Amino acid sequence: MKSQSSNKSFGLLFFVFFLILALWPLKNGNNLNLFFITISGIFLILALINSKLLSPLNKLWIKFGEILGMIIAPLVMALVYFVILTPVSLAVRVLGKDLLGLKFLKEKESYWIKRKKNLGSMKKQF
């Protein structure tokens, strides 16, 4: 049942996409694109009447999304790392901050941090 719903959503999505492509020339005063209107109509009919026929295209679309995710996600993460985290790290180092308290201090007797708040009993945690 879920795949039929997925196929129907896929068909309606591509109906809207090709309809927008067909109507886009109207913005510039040109004629409708009949090729995209036809494809849009086919997707609408298949989505509403027999969405099982859209299964191969839907699976192909999902595979395309997975491949795109494997490529785009590392690029976005690298961009975030090098554009945001690296400059912040360099600025913190230049300012001489030790935000995590990792520096070894000889004058400290202990690195134990006393808890200010009493947590109480741990018998009923949930």
Coordinates of C-alpha atoms in Angstrom, one line a residue, residues 4-5 7-15 40-54:
Q4 CA 1.3 2.8 -4.4
S5 CA 1.1 6.0 -2.3
N7 CA 4.1 6.1 -6.8
K8 CA 1.1 8.4 -6.7
S9 CA 3.0 11.1 -5.0
F10 CA 5.8 10.7 -7.6
G11 CA 3.4 11.0 -10.4
L12 CA 1.7 14.1 -9.0
L13 CA 5.1 15.7 -8.4
F14 CA 6.2 15.2 -12.0
F15 CA 2.8 16.3 -13.2
S40 CA 2.4 16.4 -17.6
G41 CA -1.0 14.9 -18.6
I42 CA 0.5 11.4 -18.9
F43 CA 1.9 11.6 -15.4
L44 CA -1.4 12.9 -14.0
I45 CA -3.4 10.1 -15.6
L46 CA -0.9 7.5 -14.5
A47 CA -0.8 8.9 -11.0
L48 CA -4.6 9.0 -10.6
I49 CA -5.6 5.8 -12.5
N50 CA -2.7 3.2 -12.3
S51 CA 0.2 4.3 -10.2
K52 CA 1.8 0.9 -10.4
L53 CA 3.1 1.7 -13.9
L54 CA 5.2 4.5 -12.3

